[in-house]
Amino acid sequence: MSPPPDDARPAATPPSHASLARLRAIVGPSGWIENRADMVRFEKEERGLFVGRAAAVLRPADVAQVSEILAECNASGIAVVPQGGNTGLVGGGIPHATGTEIVLSLQRLNKIRGLDAANDTITVEAGCVLADIQNAAASSDRLFPLSLAAEGTCQIGGNLSTNAGGIGVLRYGMARDLVLGLEVVLADGRIWSSLKGLRKDNTGYDLKQLFLGAEGTLGIVTAAVLKLFPAARETQTCFVAVPSPDAAIELLQRAKSQSGGSCVAFELTQRRLIDFVLAHIPGTVDPLAEKHAWYVLIEFASGDIGGALKDMVERLLERALEDGLVLDAAVASSDAQRKALWKLRESMTEAQKHEGGSIKHDVSVPVSAVPAFLARATALCEAMVPGVRVCAFGHAGDGNIHFNVSQPQGADRDAFMALRHTMNDAVHDLVAELSGSISAEHGVGQLKRDDLVRYKDRVALEMMRTLKRSFDPNNILNPGKVVPGID
Ligand code: 2HG
Ligand code: ZN
């Protein structure tokens, strides 16, 4: 099916010298980058899959400057590509190759505006690095639970704009579930300031949800009020060998029902990822003496320090071992051991880069369908390209699998990557058959925009286009991203 025709929104035009001069005057010399060498890092994603060209990179110092920039761009028809830590994987923060768009980096809006411990909230600006927010929460004996491998670099504005997931979704939900209030600059420069820390507010539409996961196509998130949770007093982290994905899902059910809500992470991986990590990431060690086909990294956390959590985990693993759901397990007995277990998991993306081309699928299916998905998707890809090395891992506790496929050893990288679309379509068709989603947590960006036509409900797409046109009639906000049929 081809995308519906563009209904003639005005295309973004190259900025005139006069517009560029006005934009430069808004941000001043410290917020303006125009020379090629300094712009390059804002124009490409780390994997090199998306490489664009910007007319200029603007680094505003505050929300007032963001507002002035958008007012100018809206009046002059200049397209704006908002960007956070540039750790995305779908080309959402990368300008097109036309050189007509400006990149709007939010990195200088990096203040923590306040923390209300009694209300369990923190108010942060879009450019705050995720790890800095976690640390600020921890220093007030609180937890900000959004956690993902890029947390030392990614920025909260990007996390919210892509509705990031990560390892804590099972217990705490996605980024959109962690937001109580937002400050957003609209396409025409108006500032919508709704930085309330309320858990109950039934005064009509929940407008903030429109901007969460919208990848900057409806407005630019400049600040947010985020939920905090009690800090954990005791943590149990287990690296568990299981005979199959079916056993893993059965173990998940037991972990959830027997742990009184303390199961915070449940990450599944096949052995190949562990081999890749051990081969390429210095300082990593295999936690178990023997090799097994599948593993889960499970973490439990509790506010209680009485040892009950440890006892519960021991009982759970013992019974699962007796019942054949678990083959072997290592439980971290120190913070250093815990970190070593998580390092294995967090290094998986990096380790795959050393094994040549990788065709990625960030997909979700109902948790109950994870084993069937893994078996069928593996068979499908192995039949399509004999010798491919399936690297399936991810957040099985919430049904999100990173089904990445590494090229056969010694194969030509470009020839393998040329199969990307064919393989994506086959895997995504299977995901659709299993009532899943073709983008679980990495977003849509440029990569999956046109795939939405094939997989997303027609009425849903019509509503998305209606929203886009009404919030951004001149199509200046991240054009060509997320919403198919509006260019
Ligand atoms: C993770 O869970 C990230 O580690 C990246 O979402 C997944 O490499 C990937 O495809
Ligand atoms: Zn992930």
Coordinates of C-alpha atoms in Angstrom, one line a residue, residues 124-460:
V124 CA 13.6 19.4 35.1
E125 CA 14.5 21.1 31.9
A126 CA 14.6 19.2 28.6
G127 CA 18.4 19.1 28.3
C128 CA 19.0 17.5 31.6
V129 CA 20.9 14.2 31.2
L130 CA 18.9 11.3 32.4
A131 CA 21.6 10.1 34.8
D132 CA 21.7 13.6 36.4
I133 CA 18.0 13.4 37.1
Q134 CA 18.4 9.9 38.6
N135 CA 21.3 11.2 40.8
A136 CA 19.3 14.3 41.9
A137 CA 16.4 12.0 42.9
A138 CA 18.8 9.6 44.8
S139 CA 20.4 12.5 46.7
S140 CA 16.9 13.2 48.1
D141 CA 16.4 9.5 48.9
R142 CA 14.1 9.0 46.0
L143 CA 14.1 7.0 42.7
F144 CA 13.5 8.3 39.2
P145 CA 12.9 4.9 37.6
L146 CA 13.5 5.6 33.9
S147 CA 16.6 3.7 33.1
L148 CA 18.3 2.7 29.8
A149 CA 21.7 2.0 28.4
A150 CA 22.2 5.5 27.1
E151 CA 21.3 7.2 30.4
G152 CA 24.7 8.9 30.8
T153 CA 24.2 10.8 27.5
C154 CA 20.5 10.9 26.6
Q155 CA 18.5 13.9 27.6
I156 CA 15.1 13.8 29.3
G157 CA 13.5 16.0 26.5
G158 CA 14.4 13.2 24.0
N159 CA 13.3 10.5 26.4
L160 CA 9.9 12.1 26.8
S161 CA 9.5 13.0 23.1
T162 CA 10.2 9.4 22.1
N163 CA 8.3 7.9 25.1
A164 CA 11.4 5.9 26.0
G165 CA 11.1 2.6 27.7
G166 CA 14.1 0.8 29.1
I167 CA 14.5 -1.7 31.9
G168 CA 12.0 -0.5 34.5
V169 CA 8.8 -0.5 32.4
L170 CA 7.6 -3.7 33.9
R171 CA 7.2 -2.0 37.3
Y172 CA 7.0 1.8 36.5
G173 CA 5.8 2.1 33.0
M174 CA 7.1 4.0 30.0
A175 CA 8.4 7.6 30.0
R176 CA 4.8 8.9 29.4
D177 CA 3.7 7.2 32.6
L178 CA 6.2 9.2 34.6
V179 CA 5.1 12.7 33.6
L180 CA 2.8 14.9 35.6
G181 CA 3.3 18.2 34.0
L182 CA 4.9 19.7 30.9
E183 CA 6.2 23.0 29.5
V184 CA 5.9 23.0 25.7
V185 CA 6.7 25.6 23.0
L186 CA 4.1 25.4 20.2
A187 CA 4.9 25.9 16.5
D188 CA 4.0 29.6 16.5
G189 CA 6.1 30.3 19.6
R190 CA 3.4 30.3 22.2
I191 CA 4.5 28.7 25.5
W192 CA 2.1 26.2 27.2
S193 CA 3.2 26.0 30.7
S194 CA 1.6 23.3 32.7
L195 CA 4.2 22.3 35.2
K196 CA 1.8 21.1 37.9
G197 CA 2.7 18.1 40.0
L198 CA -0.8 16.7 40.2
R199 CA -1.7 13.1 40.2
K200 CA -5.4 14.0 39.8
D201 CA -6.5 16.6 37.3
N202 CA -9.7 15.9 35.4
T203 CA -10.2 19.2 33.7
G204 CA -10.6 17.8 30.2
Y205 CA -8.2 16.4 27.6
D206 CA -4.8 15.2 28.9
L207 CA -3.0 17.5 26.5
K208 CA 0.5 16.6 27.7
Q209 CA 0.1 13.1 26.3
L210 CA -0.1 14.6 22.8
F211 CA 3.5 15.8 23.1
L212 CA 4.9 12.6 24.7
G213 CA 6.1 10.2 22.0
A214 CA 5.4 12.8 19.3
E215 CA 9.1 13.3 18.5
G216 CA 8.8 17.0 18.3
T217 CA 6.2 17.0 15.6
L218 CA 3.5 18.8 17.6
G219 CA 5.5 21.1 19.9
I220 CA 8.9 21.2 21.6
V221 CA 9.1 20.0 25.2
T222 CA 11.2 22.3 27.2
A223 CA 10.5 21.2 30.8
A224 CA 8.6 18.5 32.7
V225 CA 7.4 17.6 36.2
L226 CA 8.3 13.9 36.7
K227 CA 7.2 11.4 39.3
L228 CA 9.6 10.1 41.9
F229 CA 9.3 6.9 43.9
P230 CA 10.8 5.6 47.2
A231 CA 14.4 4.6 46.8
A232 CA 15.1 0.9 47.1
R233 CA 16.7 -0.2 50.4
E234 CA 17.4 -3.8 49.3
T235 CA 18.0 -5.1 45.8
Q236 CA 18.3 -8.7 44.5
T237 CA 19.8 -9.1 41.1
C238 CA 19.8 -12.6 39.5
F239 CA 21.3 -13.9 36.3
V240 CA 19.3 -17.0 35.6
A241 CA 19.8 -19.7 32.9
V242 CA 16.5 -21.0 31.6
P243 CA 15.8 -23.9 29.2
S244 CA 13.6 -21.9 26.8
P245 CA 11.7 -18.6 26.3
D246 CA 8.5 -20.5 27.4
A247 CA 10.2 -21.3 30.7
A248 CA 11.3 -17.7 31.0
I249 CA 7.7 -16.5 30.6
E250 CA 6.5 -19.0 33.2
L251 CA 9.2 -17.8 35.6
L252 CA 8.1 -14.2 35.0
Q253 CA 4.5 -15.1 36.0
R254 CA 5.9 -16.6 39.2
A255 CA 8.2 -13.7 39.9
K256 CA 5.3 -11.3 39.5
S257 CA 2.8 -13.2 41.6
Q258 CA 5.2 -14.2 44.4
S259 CA 7.2 -11.0 44.8
G260 CA 4.5 -8.6 46.0
G261 CA 5.2 -6.1 43.2
S262 CA 9.0 -6.0 43.9
C263 CA 10.0 -7.4 40.5
V264 CA 11.4 -4.3 38.7
A265 CA 13.2 -5.8 35.7
F266 CA 13.0 -9.0 33.7
E267 CA 15.4 -9.0 30.7
L268 CA 15.7 -12.0 28.4
T269 CA 18.7 -12.8 26.2
Q270 CA 19.9 -15.6 24.1
R271 CA 23.5 -16.9 24.6
R272 CA 24.9 -15.3 21.4
L273 CA 24.6 -11.8 23.0
I274 CA 26.6 -13.0 26.0
D275 CA 29.3 -14.4 23.6
F276 CA 29.4 -11.1 21.7
V277 CA 29.8 -9.1 25.0
L278 CA 32.5 -11.4 26.4
A279 CA 34.4 -11.2 23.1
H280 CA 34.2 -7.4 22.6
I281 CA 33.7 -5.6 25.9
P282 CA 36.7 -5.6 28.2
G283 CA 36.2 -6.5 31.9
T284 CA 33.1 -8.6 31.4
V285 CA 32.9 -12.2 32.7
D286 CA 30.5 -15.1 32.3
P287 CA 28.5 -15.3 35.6
L288 CA 27.8 -19.0 35.2
A289 CA 30.2 -22.0 34.8
E290 CA 28.4 -23.6 31.9
K291 CA 26.9 -22.1 28.8
H292 CA 23.1 -22.2 28.3
A293 CA 20.9 -21.2 25.4
W294 CA 18.7 -18.6 27.2
Y295 CA 19.1 -16.3 30.2
V296 CA 17.1 -13.8 32.2
L297 CA 18.4 -11.0 34.2
I298 CA 15.9 -10.4 37.0
E299 CA 15.9 -7.6 39.5
F300 CA 13.8 -7.3 42.6
A301 CA 13.8 -4.1 44.8
S302 CA 12.2 -3.3 48.1
G303 CA 12.0 -0.6 50.6
D304 CA 12.3 -3.2 53.4
I305 CA 15.7 -4.1 54.9
G306 CA 14.6 -7.1 56.9
G307 CA 16.0 -9.7 54.5
A308 CA 12.5 -10.8 53.3
L309 CA 13.4 -10.0 49.7
K310 CA 16.4 -12.3 49.8
D311 CA 14.4 -15.1 51.3
M312 CA 11.6 -14.7 48.7
V313 CA 14.1 -14.7 45.8
E314 CA 15.8 -17.8 47.2
R315 CA 12.5 -19.7 47.5
L316 CA 11.4 -18.6 44.1
L317 CA 14.6 -19.8 42.4
E318 CA 14.7 -23.0 44.4
R319 CA 11.2 -24.0 43.4
A320 CA 11.8 -23.0 39.8
L321 CA 15.0 -25.1 39.8
E322 CA 13.0 -28.1 41.1
D323 CA 10.4 -27.6 38.4
G324 CA 12.9 -27.4 35.6
L325 CA 12.1 -23.7 34.8
V326 CA 15.6 -22.7 35.9
L327 CA 18.9 -24.5 35.1
D328 CA 21.3 -22.4 37.0
A329 CA 21.5 -19.0 38.7
A330 CA 23.9 -16.4 40.0
V331 CA 22.6 -13.9 42.5
A332 CA 24.7 -10.8 43.1
S333 CA 26.0 -10.6 46.6
S334 CA 27.5 -7.1 46.4
D335 CA 27.0 -3.9 44.5
A336 CA 30.0 -4.7 42.4
Q337 CA 28.5 -8.0 41.3
R338 CA 25.2 -6.4 40.6
K339 CA 26.9 -3.8 38.4
A340 CA 28.9 -6.6 36.6
L341 CA 25.6 -8.3 35.8
W342 CA 24.0 -5.2 34.4
K343 CA 27.2 -4.4 32.5
L344 CA 26.6 -7.6 30.5
R345 CA 23.1 -6.4 29.6
E346 CA 24.0 -2.8 28.9
S347 CA 26.9 -3.7 26.6
M348 CA 24.8 -5.7 24.2
T349 CA 24.2 -2.9 21.7
E350 CA 27.9 -1.9 21.6
A351 CA 29.0 -5.6 21.3
Q352 CA 26.8 -6.1 18.2
K353 CA 28.6 -3.3 16.4
H354 CA 31.7 -5.4 16.3
E355 CA 30.0 -8.2 14.5
G356 CA 29.3 -6.4 11.2
G357 CA 25.9 -5.3 9.8
S358 CA 22.9 -5.6 12.1
I359 CA 19.3 -5.4 11.0
K360 CA 17.3 -4.2 14.0
H361 CA 13.7 -4.7 15.0
D362 CA 12.4 -3.0 18.1
V363 CA 9.1 -4.8 18.5
S364 CA 6.6 -5.7 21.1
V365 CA 4.0 -8.5 21.3
P366 CA 1.8 -9.6 24.2
V367 CA 4.0 -11.2 26.8
S368 CA 2.2 -14.5 26.2
A369 CA 3.3 -14.4 22.6
V370 CA 7.0 -13.8 23.2
P371 CA 8.0 -17.5 22.8
A372 CA 6.1 -17.9 19.6
F373 CA 7.4 -14.7 18.2
L374 CA 11.0 -15.7 18.9
A375 CA 10.7 -19.1 17.4
R376 CA 8.9 -18.0 14.2
A377 CA 10.9 -14.8 13.6
T378 CA 14.2 -16.8 14.0
A379 CA 13.0 -19.5 11.6
L380 CA 12.0 -16.8 9.1
C381 CA 15.3 -14.9 9.1
E382 CA 17.4 -18.0 9.0
A383 CA 15.5 -19.2 6.0
M384 CA 15.8 -15.8 4.3
V385 CA 19.6 -15.5 4.8
P386 CA 21.3 -18.8 5.7
G387 CA 24.0 -18.2 8.3
V388 CA 22.5 -15.0 9.9
R389 CA 23.1 -14.7 13.6
V390 CA 19.9 -13.8 15.4
C391 CA 20.5 -11.6 18.5
A392 CA 17.2 -11.6 20.4
F393 CA 17.2 -9.9 23.7
G394 CA 15.3 -7.3 25.7
H395 CA 12.6 -6.4 28.0
A396 CA 10.6 -9.6 27.9
G397 CA 8.8 -8.6 31.1
D398 CA 6.8 -6.1 29.1
G399 CA 6.8 -7.9 25.8
N400 CA 9.5 -5.8 24.1
I401 CA 12.1 -7.8 22.2
H402 CA 15.1 -6.3 20.4
F403 CA 15.1 -8.8 17.5
N404 CA 18.4 -7.8 15.9
V405 CA 19.9 -9.9 13.2
S406 CA 23.7 -9.8 12.6
Q407 CA 25.2 -10.6 9.2
P408 CA 26.6 -14.1 8.6
Q409 CA 30.3 -14.2 9.5
G410 CA 32.5 -13.0 6.7
A411 CA 29.5 -11.8 4.6
D412 CA 29.6 -8.5 2.7
R413 CA 28.1 -5.9 5.1
D414 CA 26.5 -3.7 2.4
A415 CA 25.0 -6.7 0.6
F416 CA 23.5 -7.9 3.9
M417 CA 22.2 -4.5 4.9
A418 CA 20.5 -4.2 1.4
L419 CA 18.1 -6.9 2.7
R420 CA 17.0 -4.6 5.5
H421 CA 13.6 -3.7 4.2
T422 CA 12.7 -7.2 3.1
M423 CA 13.7 -8.6 6.5
N424 CA 11.9 -5.8 8.3
D425 CA 8.7 -6.4 6.4
A426 CA 8.8 -10.1 7.1
V427 CA 9.4 -9.7 10.8
H428 CA 6.9 -6.8 11.1
D429 CA 4.2 -8.8 9.3
L430 CA 4.7 -11.5 11.9
V431 CA 4.5 -8.9 14.7
A432 CA 1.3 -7.6 13.2
E433 CA -0.1 -11.2 13.0
L434 CA 0.6 -11.6 16.8
S435 CA -1.1 -8.2 17.6
G436 CA 2.1 -6.5 18.4
S437 CA 3.7 -3.2 17.6
I438 CA 6.5 -2.5 15.1
S439 CA 8.0 0.2 17.3
A440 CA 8.0 -0.7 21.0
E441 CA 10.3 1.9 22.5
H442 CA 12.6 3.5 20.0
G443 CA 10.0 5.6 18.2
V444 CA 9.1 6.1 14.5
G445 CA 11.4 9.0 13.3
Q446 CA 12.3 8.6 9.6
L447 CA 13.0 4.9 9.9
K448 CA 9.5 3.6 10.4
R449 CA 7.3 6.5 9.3
D450 CA 6.1 5.0 6.0
D451 CA 5.7 1.6 7.7
L452 CA 2.9 3.0 9.7
V453 CA 0.8 3.1 6.6
R454 CA 1.0 -0.7 6.4
Y455 CA 0.6 -1.4 10.1
K456 CA -1.3 1.4 11.8
D457 CA -5.0 1.7 11.8
R458 CA -6.3 4.0 9.0
V459 CA -8.5 6.0 11.3
A460 CA -5.6 6.4 13.8

